[in-house]
Coordinates of C-alpha atoms and ligand atoms in Angstrom, one line a residue:
M28 CA -51.3 9.4 -16.4
K29 CA -51.7 9.0 -12.7
S30 CA -48.3 9.0 -10.9
S31 CA -47.6 6.7 -8.0
F32 CA -46.3 9.5 -5.8
R33 CA -48.3 11.8 -3.7
P34 CA -45.9 14.1 -1.9
S35 CA -46.7 16.6 0.8
L36 CA -44.7 18.6 3.4
V37 CA -45.7 17.6 6.9
N38 CA -45.1 21.0 8.4
G39 CA -45.4 24.6 7.5
P40 CA -42.5 26.3 5.7
F41 CA -41.1 27.9 8.9
Q42 CA -41.1 24.6 10.7
D43 CA -39.0 21.4 10.7
C44 CA -38.3 19.4 7.6
A45 CA -40.3 16.3 6.7
L46 CA -41.6 15.4 3.3
Y47 CA -44.1 12.6 3.2
V48 CA -44.5 10.7 -0.1
A49 CA -47.4 8.3 -0.2
L50 CA -47.1 5.5 -2.8
R51 CA -50.6 5.4 -4.3
W52 CA -50.8 1.8 -5.4
Q53 CA -48.7 0.0 -2.7
G54 CA -50.2 1.7 0.4
D55 CA -46.6 2.3 1.6
A56 CA -45.0 5.6 2.1
L57 CA -41.6 7.3 2.2
L58 CA -40.4 10.1 4.4
F59 CA -37.6 12.5 3.6
D60 CA -36.2 13.8 6.9
L61 CA -38.0 13.6 10.2
G62 CA -37.8 16.8 12.2
R63 CA -40.9 17.2 14.4
I64 CA -43.6 14.9 12.9
D65 CA -46.4 15.3 15.4
R66 CA -48.6 16.7 12.6
L67 CA -48.3 13.4 10.7
N68 CA -51.2 11.3 11.7
P69 CA -50.3 7.9 13.2
A70 CA -52.0 5.9 10.5
N71 CA -49.7 7.6 7.9
C72 CA -46.7 7.0 10.1
L73 CA -47.5 3.3 10.1
R74 CA -47.4 3.2 6.3
L75 CA -43.7 4.2 6.2
S76 CA -41.3 1.7 4.8
H77 CA -38.3 3.9 4.0
V78 CA -37.0 7.0 5.8
C79 CA -34.2 9.1 4.2
V80 CA -32.3 11.4 6.5
S81 CA -30.3 14.2 4.9
H82 CA -28.3 14.8 8.1
T83 CA -28.8 14.6 11.8
H84 CA -29.2 18.2 12.8
M85 CA -32.1 18.1 15.3
D86 CA -34.6 19.9 13.0
H87 CA -34.2 17.0 10.5
F88 CA -34.0 14.0 12.9
M89 CA -35.8 14.6 16.2
G90 CA -38.9 12.8 15.0
F91 CA -37.0 9.5 15.2
D92 CA -38.2 8.8 18.7
Q93 CA -41.8 9.5 17.9
L94 CA -41.7 7.3 14.8
L95 CA -40.1 4.5 16.8
R96 CA -42.7 4.8 19.6
L97 CA -45.5 4.3 17.1
T98 CA -44.0 1.5 15.1
L99 CA -42.4 -0.5 17.9
P100 CA -45.3 -2.9 18.6
R101 CA -45.7 -3.7 14.8
D102 CA -44.4 -6.5 12.7
R103 CA -42.6 -4.1 10.5
E104 CA -39.2 -3.4 9.0
L105 CA -38.2 0.2 8.6
T106 CA -35.2 1.2 6.5
F107 CA -33.3 4.4 7.3
S108 CA -30.8 5.8 4.8
G109 CA -28.5 8.7 5.4
P110 CA -24.9 10.0 5.5
P111 CA -21.9 8.4 7.2
G112 CA -22.5 8.3 11.0
L113 CA -26.2 7.5 10.8
I114 CA -25.7 4.0 12.2
D115 CA -23.9 5.5 15.3
N116 CA -26.6 8.2 15.6
I117 CA -29.4 5.6 15.6
A118 CA -27.5 3.3 17.9
G119 CA -27.1 6.2 20.2
K120 CA -30.8 7.0 20.1
L121 CA -31.7 3.4 20.8
A122 CA -29.2 3.2 23.7
G123 CA -31.1 6.0 25.4
Y124 CA -34.0 3.6 26.4
S125 CA -34.4 0.3 28.3
W126 CA -35.5 -2.7 26.2
N127 CA -36.0 -5.5 28.7
L128 CA -39.7 -6.2 27.8
T129 CA -39.4 -6.4 24.0
E130 CA -38.3 -10.0 23.5
S131 CA -41.5 -10.9 21.6
Y132 CA -41.5 -7.9 19.4
L133 CA -41.0 -8.3 15.7
F134 CA -40.1 -4.7 14.8
R135 CA -36.7 -4.2 13.2
L136 CA -34.6 -1.4 11.6
V137 CA -32.2 -1.6 8.8
V138 CA -29.8 1.4 8.6
I139 CA -27.9 2.3 5.4
E140 CA -25.1 4.8 5.2
R141 CA -24.1 6.2 1.8
H142 CA -20.3 6.3 1.6
E143 CA -18.3 7.4 -1.4
N144 CA -18.2 4.0 -3.1
H145 CA -20.3 1.7 -1.0
L146 CA -23.3 1.4 1.3
A147 CA -22.5 0.5 5.0
R148 CA -25.3 -1.3 6.7
A149 CA -26.5 -2.5 10.1
S150 CA -29.7 -3.9 11.5
F151 CA -31.3 -3.5 14.9
R152 CA -34.1 -5.8 16.3
A153 CA -36.4 -5.0 19.1
S154 CA -36.4 -8.7 20.1
N155 CA -32.8 -8.6 21.3
G156 CA -32.8 -5.1 22.7
F157 CA -31.7 -3.3 19.5
V158 CA -28.1 -4.7 19.6
R159 CA -26.3 -3.4 16.5
E160 CA -25.9 -6.3 14.0
P161 CA -23.5 -5.4 11.2
L162 CA -24.6 -6.4 7.7
P163 CA -22.1 -6.8 4.8
D164 CA -21.3 -3.6 2.8
L165 CA -22.7 -3.3 -0.7
P166 CA -20.9 -1.7 -3.6
A167 CA -22.8 1.3 -4.9
A168 CA -22.7 3.1 -8.2
P169 CA -22.5 7.0 -8.1
G170 CA -25.8 8.3 -6.7
Q171 CA -27.3 4.9 -6.0
L172 CA -29.1 4.4 -2.7
I173 CA -32.4 2.4 -2.9
D174 CA -33.7 0.3 -5.8
T175 CA -37.1 -1.4 -5.7
P176 CA -39.4 -2.4 -8.5
V177 CA -41.7 0.5 -7.6
F178 CA -39.3 3.3 -7.0
R179 CA -35.7 4.3 -7.0
I180 CA -34.0 6.7 -4.7
E181 CA -30.8 8.4 -5.8
T182 CA -28.7 10.7 -3.7
A183 CA -25.9 13.3 -3.9
T184 CA -23.7 14.4 -1.0
L185 CA -23.7 18.2 -0.4
N186 CA -21.5 20.4 1.8
H187 CA -23.4 21.8 4.8
R188 CA -20.1 21.9 6.8
I189 CA -21.0 18.3 7.4
P190 CA -22.1 15.9 4.6
C191 CA -25.8 16.4 3.9
L192 CA -27.6 14.1 1.5
A193 CA -30.0 15.4 -1.2
F194 CA -32.4 12.8 -2.6
A195 CA -34.4 12.2 -5.8
V196 CA -37.1 9.6 -5.9
S197 CA -38.4 8.4 -9.3
E198 CA -40.7 5.7 -10.5
P199 CA -40.1 3.5 -13.5
R200 CA -41.6 4.6 -16.8
H201 CA -45.2 3.9 -17.4
L202 CA -45.9 1.4 -20.1
N203 CA -49.5 1.2 -21.2
I204 CA -50.9 -1.1 -23.8
R205 CA -53.1 0.6 -26.3
T206 CA -56.3 -1.4 -26.1
D207 CA -57.8 0.4 -29.1
V208 CA -55.1 -1.2 -31.3
L209 CA -55.5 -4.6 -29.6
K210 CA -59.2 -4.5 -30.3
A211 CA -58.9 -3.3 -33.9
R212 CA -56.5 -6.1 -34.8
G213 CA -58.5 -8.7 -32.9
W214 CA -55.6 -9.7 -30.6
G215 CA -56.4 -11.3 -27.3
P216 CA -55.0 -10.2 -23.9
G217 CA -52.9 -12.6 -21.9
P218 CA -49.5 -13.1 -20.3
W219 CA -47.7 -12.1 -23.6
L220 CA -48.5 -8.5 -22.7
A221 CA -46.5 -8.7 -19.5
R222 CA -43.7 -10.3 -21.5
L223 CA -43.9 -7.5 -24.0
K224 CA -43.6 -4.9 -21.2
A225 CA -40.6 -6.7 -19.7
A226 CA -38.9 -6.8 -23.2
V227 CA -39.5 -3.0 -23.6
R228 CA -38.1 -2.3 -20.1
T229 CA -34.9 -4.3 -20.9
G230 CA -34.7 -2.9 -24.5
N231 CA -34.9 -6.4 -25.9
D232 CA -36.6 -5.5 -29.3
A233 CA -35.5 -8.8 -30.9
E234 CA -37.5 -11.0 -28.6
Q235 CA -40.2 -13.0 -30.5
L236 CA -43.6 -13.1 -28.9
L237 CA -46.6 -15.3 -29.7
V238 CA -49.7 -13.0 -30.2
P239 CA -53.0 -14.8 -29.7
T240 CA -55.5 -13.9 -32.5
T241 CA -58.9 -15.3 -33.5
G242 CA -57.1 -17.8 -35.7
E243 CA -53.5 -19.0 -35.5
P244 CA -51.2 -17.1 -33.1
L245 CA -48.8 -14.7 -34.8
R246 CA -45.1 -14.5 -34.1
I247 CA -44.0 -10.9 -33.9
D248 CA -40.9 -9.2 -32.5
A249 CA -41.1 -7.0 -29.4
G250 CA -39.7 -4.0 -31.3
T251 CA -42.6 -4.0 -33.8
L252 CA -45.1 -4.6 -31.0
R253 CA -43.6 -1.8 -28.9
R254 CA -44.0 0.8 -31.8
D255 CA -47.6 -0.3 -32.5
L256 CA -49.0 -1.1 -29.1
V257 CA -47.1 0.5 -26.2
D258 CA -47.6 4.0 -24.9
D259 CA -44.3 4.8 -23.1
Q260 CA -44.3 7.7 -20.6
P261 CA -41.6 8.7 -18.2
G262 CA -42.4 8.2 -14.5
Q263 CA -42.6 11.0 -12.0
R264 CA -39.4 12.3 -10.3
I265 CA -39.3 14.3 -7.1
A266 CA -36.1 16.0 -5.8
Y267 CA -35.5 17.1 -2.2
V268 CA -32.6 19.4 -1.3
V269 CA -32.0 20.9 2.2
D270 CA -29.3 22.6 4.1
T271 CA -26.5 23.3 1.6
L272 CA -24.0 26.0 0.8
F273 CA -24.4 27.8 -2.6
D274 CA -21.1 27.0 -4.2
R275 CA -20.2 25.6 -7.6
E276 CA -19.7 22.0 -6.5
N277 CA -23.0 21.8 -4.5
A278 CA -24.9 23.6 -7.3
E279 CA -23.6 21.2 -9.9
R280 CA -24.6 18.2 -7.8
V281 CA -28.1 19.6 -7.1
V282 CA -28.7 20.4 -10.8
A283 CA -27.6 16.9 -11.9
L284 CA -29.9 15.3 -9.3
A285 CA -32.9 17.5 -9.8
R286 CA -32.7 17.6 -13.6
S287 CA -36.2 17.7 -15.1
A288 CA -37.9 16.8 -11.8
D289 CA -41.6 17.1 -11.7
V290 CA -41.5 18.7 -8.2
F291 CA -38.3 20.1 -6.6
Y292 CA -38.5 20.7 -2.9
C293 CA -35.7 23.0 -2.0
E294 CA -34.7 24.7 1.2
A295 CA -34.6 28.5 1.3
R296 CA -33.4 29.4 4.8
F297 CA -32.7 33.1 4.0
L298 CA -33.8 35.9 1.7
D299 CA -31.1 37.0 -0.8
V300 CA -30.6 40.3 1.1
D301 CA -29.0 38.1 3.8
R302 CA -26.9 36.1 1.3
A303 CA -23.7 36.6 3.3
E304 CA -25.3 35.1 6.4
A305 CA -26.7 32.2 4.3
E306 CA -23.2 31.5 3.1
K307 CA -21.8 31.6 6.6
R308 CA -24.4 29.1 7.8
H309 CA -24.1 26.9 4.7
H310 CA -27.7 27.4 3.6
L311 CA -29.5 28.6 0.5
T312 CA -31.4 31.8 -0.2
A313 CA -34.8 31.8 -1.9
R314 CA -33.2 33.3 -5.0
Q315 CA -30.5 30.6 -5.1
A316 CA -33.2 28.0 -4.8
G317 CA -35.0 29.6 -7.8
F318 CA -31.8 29.6 -9.8
L319 CA -31.1 25.9 -9.1
A320 CA -34.7 25.1 -10.1
R321 CA -34.3 27.0 -13.4
A322 CA -30.9 25.5 -14.2
A323 CA -32.3 22.0 -13.5
G324 CA -35.4 22.6 -15.7
V325 CA -37.8 21.4 -13.0
R326 CA -41.5 21.7 -13.6
R327 CA -42.5 23.0 -10.2
L328 CA -40.5 24.4 -7.3
E329 CA -41.6 24.3 -3.7
V330 CA -39.4 26.3 -1.3
F331 CA -39.5 25.7 2.4
H332 CA -37.4 25.6 5.6
F333 CA -37.6 29.4 6.0
S334 CA -35.7 30.8 9.0
P335 CA -38.2 31.8 11.8
R336 CA -36.6 35.3 11.8
Y337 CA -38.8 36.0 8.7
Q338 CA -42.0 34.9 10.3
G339 CA -45.0 36.4 8.4
M340 CA -42.9 37.0 5.3
A341 CA -43.5 33.7 3.4
Q342 CA -44.7 35.6 0.4
A343 CA -41.3 37.3 0.0
F344 CA -39.7 33.9 -0.3
H345 CA -42.1 32.7 -2.9
T346 CA -41.8 35.9 -4.9
E347 CA -38.0 35.9 -4.8
A348 CA -37.8 32.3 -5.8
R349 CA -40.2 32.7 -8.6
T350 CA -38.6 35.8 -10.0
E351 CA -35.3 33.9 -10.4
Y352 CA -36.9 30.6 -11.5
T353 CA -38.7 32.3 -14.4
G354 CA -35.5 34.2 -15.4
E355 CA -36.8 37.7 -14.6
T356 CA -33.7 38.0 -12.4
R357 CA -30.6 36.0 -13.5
L358 CA -28.2 35.1 -10.8
E359 CA -25.7 34.1 -13.4
D360 CA -25.3 37.8 -14.3
E361 CA -23.7 38.3 -10.8
V362 CA -22.1 34.9 -10.2
P363 CA -20.0 34.0 -13.3
W364 CA -19.6 30.2 -12.7
A365 CA -23.4 29.9 -12.4
A366 CA -23.8 30.6 -16.2
D367 CA -22.1 27.2 -16.9
L368 CA -24.9 25.4 -15.1
V369 CA -27.7 26.8 -17.2
D370 CA -28.8 24.7 -20.1
E371 CA -30.7 27.2 -22.3
R372 CA -32.8 24.4 -23.7
L373 CA -34.2 23.8 -20.2
A374 CA -34.1 27.4 -19.1
A375 CA -37.7 28.3 -19.8
P376 CA -39.8 26.8 -17.0
L377 CA -42.3 24.3 -18.4
V378 CA -44.8 25.4 -15.8
A379 CA -44.3 28.7 -14.1
D380 CA -45.8 27.4 -10.9
V381 CA -43.8 28.2 -7.9
A382 CA -46.1 27.4 -5.0
T383 CA -47.5 30.6 -3.6
E384 CA -49.6 29.2 -0.8
S385 CA -48.1 28.1 2.5
T386 CA -48.2 24.4 2.7
G387 CA -48.5 24.6 6.5
G388 CA -51.0 22.3 8.0
S389 CA -51.4 20.1 4.9
R390 CA -51.7 16.6 6.1
P391 CA -50.8 13.7 3.9
Ligands
ZN553 ZN1 -28.6 21.5 9.0
ZN554 ZN1 -32.1 22.4 8.6

């Protein structure tokens, strides 16, 4: 099954954070954080529809100006989502320039802040000089951020001495009709198959569908058709976690958000030998990232955001993360509360595939 998502880090592991996720079928793309993004080619920038900002430290947000510069002349709406304060941060960025010649421009921004129980929103249009226009708040269930028919973005608020959002993007499950069964029974294609998929998605097994055959159409319930005809596979899930303190509360939130992710992008600012400093700076070590990946039962872990002080030592991060991820070292033997997070049924990695190559220079 081909997934809709094609994720890739824009920069090398020692550089700024930016994860580009191309949506294969739609031609759109998502970006998680926008530190320096000059390595992202302009055509790919122009495909962006949503940008999620974990927090507004410079190494996660300074690419805003570059993205704005590229998209400004376009008839495009860009949605930015992030922690409380993002609307002010973006208003402040926009206030740093003069906008007297943009009346005819169609470009606009929508900014969404994730608060505890609601989403605060504002829009900014180039045509009126990016004046802040408040939009009504929306109620939001725990973790809810963006819902579209094609993808869903959930979030968790982590403690980085300021709120820092982690994200997980997932696609709806894949429902495929088994054409071999259709053929064998002599059933024709048609709009009834779309109705069947809709019934499966909403769990409406009792719905009666008219199935075209070579003779009289048959009336069959969706539940029976689902069992015989539909191949149901979960969609892909990608989790993204940066800049967070390793404490019980953060770890629980990360594990819940990243649970069974296909790919887990996790910061590892420090090596575990410098654990005390990581704690002081509210960052993770490679070993802690490996532990979170194991506890969450992710299929693949990709560590990044290494401190430049370790330049040339990327392999040490990968080795440390992998050793903990595969359970050769067990952080819970040293940190008692960590044992509560490990679900032994998930503990064995499905694929022992911590990335070992630098992703530097990979261009989406
Ligand atoms: Zn930070
Ligand atoms: Zn950072």
